[in-house]
Short mmCIF file of C-alpha atoms and ligand atoms in Angstrom, two decimals:
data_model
loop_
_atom_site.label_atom_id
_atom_site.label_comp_id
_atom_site.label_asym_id
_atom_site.label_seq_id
_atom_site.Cartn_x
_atom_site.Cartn_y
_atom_site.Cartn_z
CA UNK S 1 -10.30 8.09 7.44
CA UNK S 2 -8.41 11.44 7.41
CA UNK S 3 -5.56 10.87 10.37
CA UNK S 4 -2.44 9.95 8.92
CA UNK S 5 1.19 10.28 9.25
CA UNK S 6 3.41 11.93 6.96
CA UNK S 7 6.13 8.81 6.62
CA UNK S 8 9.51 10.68 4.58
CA UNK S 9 12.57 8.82 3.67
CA UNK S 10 14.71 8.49 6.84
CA UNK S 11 11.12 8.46 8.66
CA UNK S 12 11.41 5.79 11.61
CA UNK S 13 8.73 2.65 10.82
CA UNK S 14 5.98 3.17 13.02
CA UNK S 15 5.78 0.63 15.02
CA UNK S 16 2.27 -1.36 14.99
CA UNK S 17 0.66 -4.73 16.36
CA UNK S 18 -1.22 -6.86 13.73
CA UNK S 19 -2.74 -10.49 12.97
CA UNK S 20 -0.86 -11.76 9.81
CA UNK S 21 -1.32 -15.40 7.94
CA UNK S 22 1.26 -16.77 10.05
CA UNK S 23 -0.02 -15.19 13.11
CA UNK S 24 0.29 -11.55 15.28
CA UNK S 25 3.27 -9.67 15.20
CA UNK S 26 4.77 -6.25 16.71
CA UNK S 27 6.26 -4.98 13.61
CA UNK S 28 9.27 -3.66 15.46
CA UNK S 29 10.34 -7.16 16.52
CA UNK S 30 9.36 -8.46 13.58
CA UNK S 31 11.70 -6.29 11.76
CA UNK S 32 14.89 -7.50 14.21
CA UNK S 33 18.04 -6.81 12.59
CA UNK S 34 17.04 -7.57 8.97
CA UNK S 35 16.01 -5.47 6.14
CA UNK S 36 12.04 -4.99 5.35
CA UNK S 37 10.04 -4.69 2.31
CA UNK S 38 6.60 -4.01 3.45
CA UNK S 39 4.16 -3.60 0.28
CA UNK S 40 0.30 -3.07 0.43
CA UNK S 41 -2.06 -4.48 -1.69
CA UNK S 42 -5.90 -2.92 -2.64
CA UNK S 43 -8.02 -5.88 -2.04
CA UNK S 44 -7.83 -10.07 -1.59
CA UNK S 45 -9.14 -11.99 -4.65
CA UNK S 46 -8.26 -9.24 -6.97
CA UNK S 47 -6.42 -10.26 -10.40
CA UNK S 48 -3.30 -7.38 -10.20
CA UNK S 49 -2.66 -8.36 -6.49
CA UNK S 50 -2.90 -12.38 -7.24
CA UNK S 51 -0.01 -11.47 -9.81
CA UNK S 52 2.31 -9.52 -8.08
CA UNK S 53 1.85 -11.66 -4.53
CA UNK S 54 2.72 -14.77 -6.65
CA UNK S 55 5.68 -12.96 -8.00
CA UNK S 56 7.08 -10.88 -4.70
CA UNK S 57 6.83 -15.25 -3.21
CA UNK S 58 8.83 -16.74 -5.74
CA UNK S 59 11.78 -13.64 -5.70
CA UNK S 60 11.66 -14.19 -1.93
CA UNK S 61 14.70 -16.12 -2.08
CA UNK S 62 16.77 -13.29 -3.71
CA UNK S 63 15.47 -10.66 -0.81
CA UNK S 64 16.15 -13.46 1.88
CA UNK S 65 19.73 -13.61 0.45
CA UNK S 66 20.22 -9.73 0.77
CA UNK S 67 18.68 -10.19 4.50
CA UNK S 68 15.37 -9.06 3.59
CA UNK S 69 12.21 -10.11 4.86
CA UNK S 70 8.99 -9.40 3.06
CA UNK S 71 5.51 -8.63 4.63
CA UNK S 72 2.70 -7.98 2.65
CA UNK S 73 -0.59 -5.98 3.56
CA UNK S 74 -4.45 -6.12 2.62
CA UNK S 75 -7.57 -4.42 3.98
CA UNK S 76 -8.91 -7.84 4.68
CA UNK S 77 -8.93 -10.17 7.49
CA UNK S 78 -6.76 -13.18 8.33
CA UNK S 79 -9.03 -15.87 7.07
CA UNK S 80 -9.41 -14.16 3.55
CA UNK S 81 -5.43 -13.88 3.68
CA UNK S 82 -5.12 -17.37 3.98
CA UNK S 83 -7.98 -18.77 1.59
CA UNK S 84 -6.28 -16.12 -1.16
CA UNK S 85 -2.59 -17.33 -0.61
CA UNK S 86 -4.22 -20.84 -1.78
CA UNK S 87 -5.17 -19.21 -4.90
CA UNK S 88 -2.47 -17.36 -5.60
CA UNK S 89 0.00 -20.46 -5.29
CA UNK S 90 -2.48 -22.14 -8.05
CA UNK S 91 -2.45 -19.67 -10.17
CA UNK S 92 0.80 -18.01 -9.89
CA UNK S 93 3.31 -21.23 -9.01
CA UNK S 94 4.20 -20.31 -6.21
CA UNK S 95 4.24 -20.98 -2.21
CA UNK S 96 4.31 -17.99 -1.03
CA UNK S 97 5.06 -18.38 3.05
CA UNK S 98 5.57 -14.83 4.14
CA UNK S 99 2.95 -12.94 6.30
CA UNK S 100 0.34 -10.70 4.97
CA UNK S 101 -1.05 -8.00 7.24
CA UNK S 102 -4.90 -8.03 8.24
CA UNK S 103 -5.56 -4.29 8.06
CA UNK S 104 -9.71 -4.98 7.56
CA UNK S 105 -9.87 -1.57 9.56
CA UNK S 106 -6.76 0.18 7.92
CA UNK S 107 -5.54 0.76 10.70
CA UNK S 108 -1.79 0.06 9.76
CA UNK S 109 -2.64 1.77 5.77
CA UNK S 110 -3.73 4.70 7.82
CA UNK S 111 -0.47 5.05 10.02
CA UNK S 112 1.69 4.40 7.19
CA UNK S 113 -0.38 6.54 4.64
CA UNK S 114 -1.53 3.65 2.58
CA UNK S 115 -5.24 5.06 1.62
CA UNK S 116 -5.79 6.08 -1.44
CA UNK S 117 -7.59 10.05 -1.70
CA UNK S 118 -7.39 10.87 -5.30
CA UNK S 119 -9.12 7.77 -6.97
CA UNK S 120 -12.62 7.81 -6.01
CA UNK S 121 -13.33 4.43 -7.86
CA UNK S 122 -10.88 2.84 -5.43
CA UNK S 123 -13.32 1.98 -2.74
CA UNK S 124 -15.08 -0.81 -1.37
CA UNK S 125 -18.67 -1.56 -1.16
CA UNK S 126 -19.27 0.88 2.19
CA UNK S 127 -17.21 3.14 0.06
CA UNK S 128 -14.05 3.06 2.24
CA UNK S 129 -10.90 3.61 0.29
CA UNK S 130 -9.32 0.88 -0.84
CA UNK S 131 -5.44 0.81 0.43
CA UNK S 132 -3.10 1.34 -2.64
CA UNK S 133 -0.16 -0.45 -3.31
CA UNK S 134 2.48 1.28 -1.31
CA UNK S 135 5.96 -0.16 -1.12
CA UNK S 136 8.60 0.62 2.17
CA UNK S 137 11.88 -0.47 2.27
CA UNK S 138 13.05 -0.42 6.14
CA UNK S 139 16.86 -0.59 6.87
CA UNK S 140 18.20 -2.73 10.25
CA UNK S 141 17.65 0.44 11.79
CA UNK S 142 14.48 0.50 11.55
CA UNK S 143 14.43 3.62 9.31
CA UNK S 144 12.52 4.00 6.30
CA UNK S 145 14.72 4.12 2.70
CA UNK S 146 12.46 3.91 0.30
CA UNK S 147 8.63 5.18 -0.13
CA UNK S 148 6.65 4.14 -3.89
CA UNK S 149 2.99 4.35 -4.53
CA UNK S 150 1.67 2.84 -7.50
CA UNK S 151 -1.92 3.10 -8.48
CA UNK S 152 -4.95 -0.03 -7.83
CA UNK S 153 -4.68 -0.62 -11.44
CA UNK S 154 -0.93 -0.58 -12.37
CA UNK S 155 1.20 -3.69 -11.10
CA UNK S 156 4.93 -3.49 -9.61
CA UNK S 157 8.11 -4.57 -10.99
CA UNK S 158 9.39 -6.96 -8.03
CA UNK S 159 12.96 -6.75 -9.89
CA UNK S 160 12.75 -2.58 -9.28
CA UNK S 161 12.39 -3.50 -5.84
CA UNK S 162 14.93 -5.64 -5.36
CA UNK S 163 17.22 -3.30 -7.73
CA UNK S 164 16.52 -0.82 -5.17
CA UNK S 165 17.52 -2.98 -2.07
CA UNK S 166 20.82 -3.60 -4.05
CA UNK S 167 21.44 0.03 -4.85
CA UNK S 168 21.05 1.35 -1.32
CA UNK S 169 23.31 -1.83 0.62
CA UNK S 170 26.22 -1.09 -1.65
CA UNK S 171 25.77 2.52 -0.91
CA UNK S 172 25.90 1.84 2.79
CA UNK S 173 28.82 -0.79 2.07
CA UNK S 174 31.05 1.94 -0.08
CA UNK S 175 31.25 4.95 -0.50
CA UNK S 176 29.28 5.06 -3.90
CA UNK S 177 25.76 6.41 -5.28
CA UNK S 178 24.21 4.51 -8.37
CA UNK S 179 23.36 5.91 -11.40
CA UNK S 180 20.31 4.97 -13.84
CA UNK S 181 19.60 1.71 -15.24
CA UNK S 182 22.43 0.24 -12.76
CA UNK S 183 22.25 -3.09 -11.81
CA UNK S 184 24.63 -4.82 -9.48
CA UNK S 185 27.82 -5.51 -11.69
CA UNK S 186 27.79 -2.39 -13.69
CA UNK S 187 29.94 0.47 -12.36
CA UNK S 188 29.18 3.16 -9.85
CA UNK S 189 29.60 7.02 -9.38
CA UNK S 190 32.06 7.62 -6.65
CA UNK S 191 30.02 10.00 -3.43
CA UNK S 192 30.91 13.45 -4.19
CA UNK S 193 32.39 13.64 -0.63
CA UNK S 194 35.11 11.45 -1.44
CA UNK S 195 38.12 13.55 -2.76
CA UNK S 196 40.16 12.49 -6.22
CA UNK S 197 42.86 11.98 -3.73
CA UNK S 198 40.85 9.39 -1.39
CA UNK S 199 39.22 7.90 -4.82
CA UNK S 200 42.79 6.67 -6.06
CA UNK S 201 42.73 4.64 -2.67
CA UNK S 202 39.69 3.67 -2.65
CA UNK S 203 38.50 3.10 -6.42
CA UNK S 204 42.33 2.55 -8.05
CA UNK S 205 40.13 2.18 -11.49
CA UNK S 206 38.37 4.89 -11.32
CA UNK S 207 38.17 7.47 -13.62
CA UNK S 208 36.79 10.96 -14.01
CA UNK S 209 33.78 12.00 -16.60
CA UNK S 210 33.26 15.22 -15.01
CA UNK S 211 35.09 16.60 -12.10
CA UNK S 212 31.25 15.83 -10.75
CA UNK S 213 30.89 12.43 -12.48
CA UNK S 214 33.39 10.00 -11.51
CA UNK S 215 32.92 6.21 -12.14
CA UNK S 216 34.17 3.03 -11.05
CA UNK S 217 33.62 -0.82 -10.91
CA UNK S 218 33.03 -2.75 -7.84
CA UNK S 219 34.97 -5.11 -7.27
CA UNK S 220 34.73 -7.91 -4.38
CA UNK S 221 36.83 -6.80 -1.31
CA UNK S 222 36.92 -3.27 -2.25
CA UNK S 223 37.42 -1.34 1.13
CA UNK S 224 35.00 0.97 2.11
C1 LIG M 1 -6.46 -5.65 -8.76
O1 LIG M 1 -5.67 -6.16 -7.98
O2 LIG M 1 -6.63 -6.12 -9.88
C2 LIG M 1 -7.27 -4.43 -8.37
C3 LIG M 1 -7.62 -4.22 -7.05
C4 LIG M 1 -8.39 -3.11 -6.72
C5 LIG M 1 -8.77 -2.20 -7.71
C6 LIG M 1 -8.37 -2.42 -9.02
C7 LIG M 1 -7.61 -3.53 -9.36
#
């Protein structure tokens, strides 16, 4: 277990064939032209992943909105997948239809650095490391935009994730960074390559904090 690939933002995906719930897939294609969140998960029939599955399924239609497709991962095989998914829609609500990864060899946690070396309590019963839960966000291009790794025994915040999808499309959309806290709605820091000059064309309201801190609003239609 000690070959892996150092993944850094702006890191191509790599590229991978897998058996998922709904069947094999070449990660590339699956990809296409859409966005990605790819998250991996320690173990089937575990109580944090059970919540945050049932959770990432019923925000799926907010990602699929933004173009974003969600694929989930576990060190198990497909027929565990698919007997857990049933549990998780009883206990969680949901019906959660997106795939989840087989990885029983971590093959795909290893290639995408998923495996966990610090916690030694986070290993099966042949003492293989458990994967942790990882999240990627992938861009069109295939390119990776966002890495976070949060520990077997601390859930995620789905809305962070999607926060984070929303932050970096309207950074590609405009010319515009966002600062902490923001949510879609609130207003933006103009890029610090755009000149006051350009700003007045581009941002008519906005208005200067600190000739390094400039804000505006969004508004619908504004050009980019
Ligand atoms: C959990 O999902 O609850 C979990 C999985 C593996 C280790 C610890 C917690």
């Amino acid at each position: 277990m000690s070959e892996h690939t150092t993944l850094r933002l702006g890191s191509t995906a790599p590229d991978f064939e897998a058996d998922t719930s709904n069947g094999p897939i070449s990660f590339h294609e699956f990809i296409g032209d859409n966005w990605v969140v790819l998250f991996s998960h320690p173990d089937d029939f575990t109580p944090v992943c059970t919540t945050e599955l049932g959770a990432f399924a019923k925000l799926e239609p907010e990602f699929t909105k933004r173009g974003v497709k969600l694929i989930g991962l576990s060190a198990n095989g497909t027929e565990s997948h698919k007997a857990w998914i049933k549990d998780i829609d009883e206990v969680t609500g949901s019906k959660l239809s997106f795939p989840i990864i087989a990885d029983p060899e971590r093959k795909v946690a290893l290639k995408y650095d998923m495996i966990d070396y610090q916690d030694a309590s986070n290993v099966d019963d042949k003492g293989v490391q458990f994967t942790i839960r990882s999240v990627f966000v992938i861009d069109p291009k295939k390119k990776i935009r966002l890495i976070l790794a949060y520990p077997a025994s601390t859930g995620r915040n789905t809305a962070e994730v999607l926060r984070v999808v929303d932050s970096l499309q309207t950074g590609d959309k405009y010319r515009v960074t966002t600062p902490i806290n923001w949510v879609p709605g609130d207003d933006v820091i103009v890029h610090p390559t755009v000149s006051n000059e350009e700003a007045k064309t581009l941002f008519p309201k906005f208005r200067i904090i600190k000739p390094y801190l400039r804000l505006t609003p969004l508004e619908v239609g504004e050009q980019k």
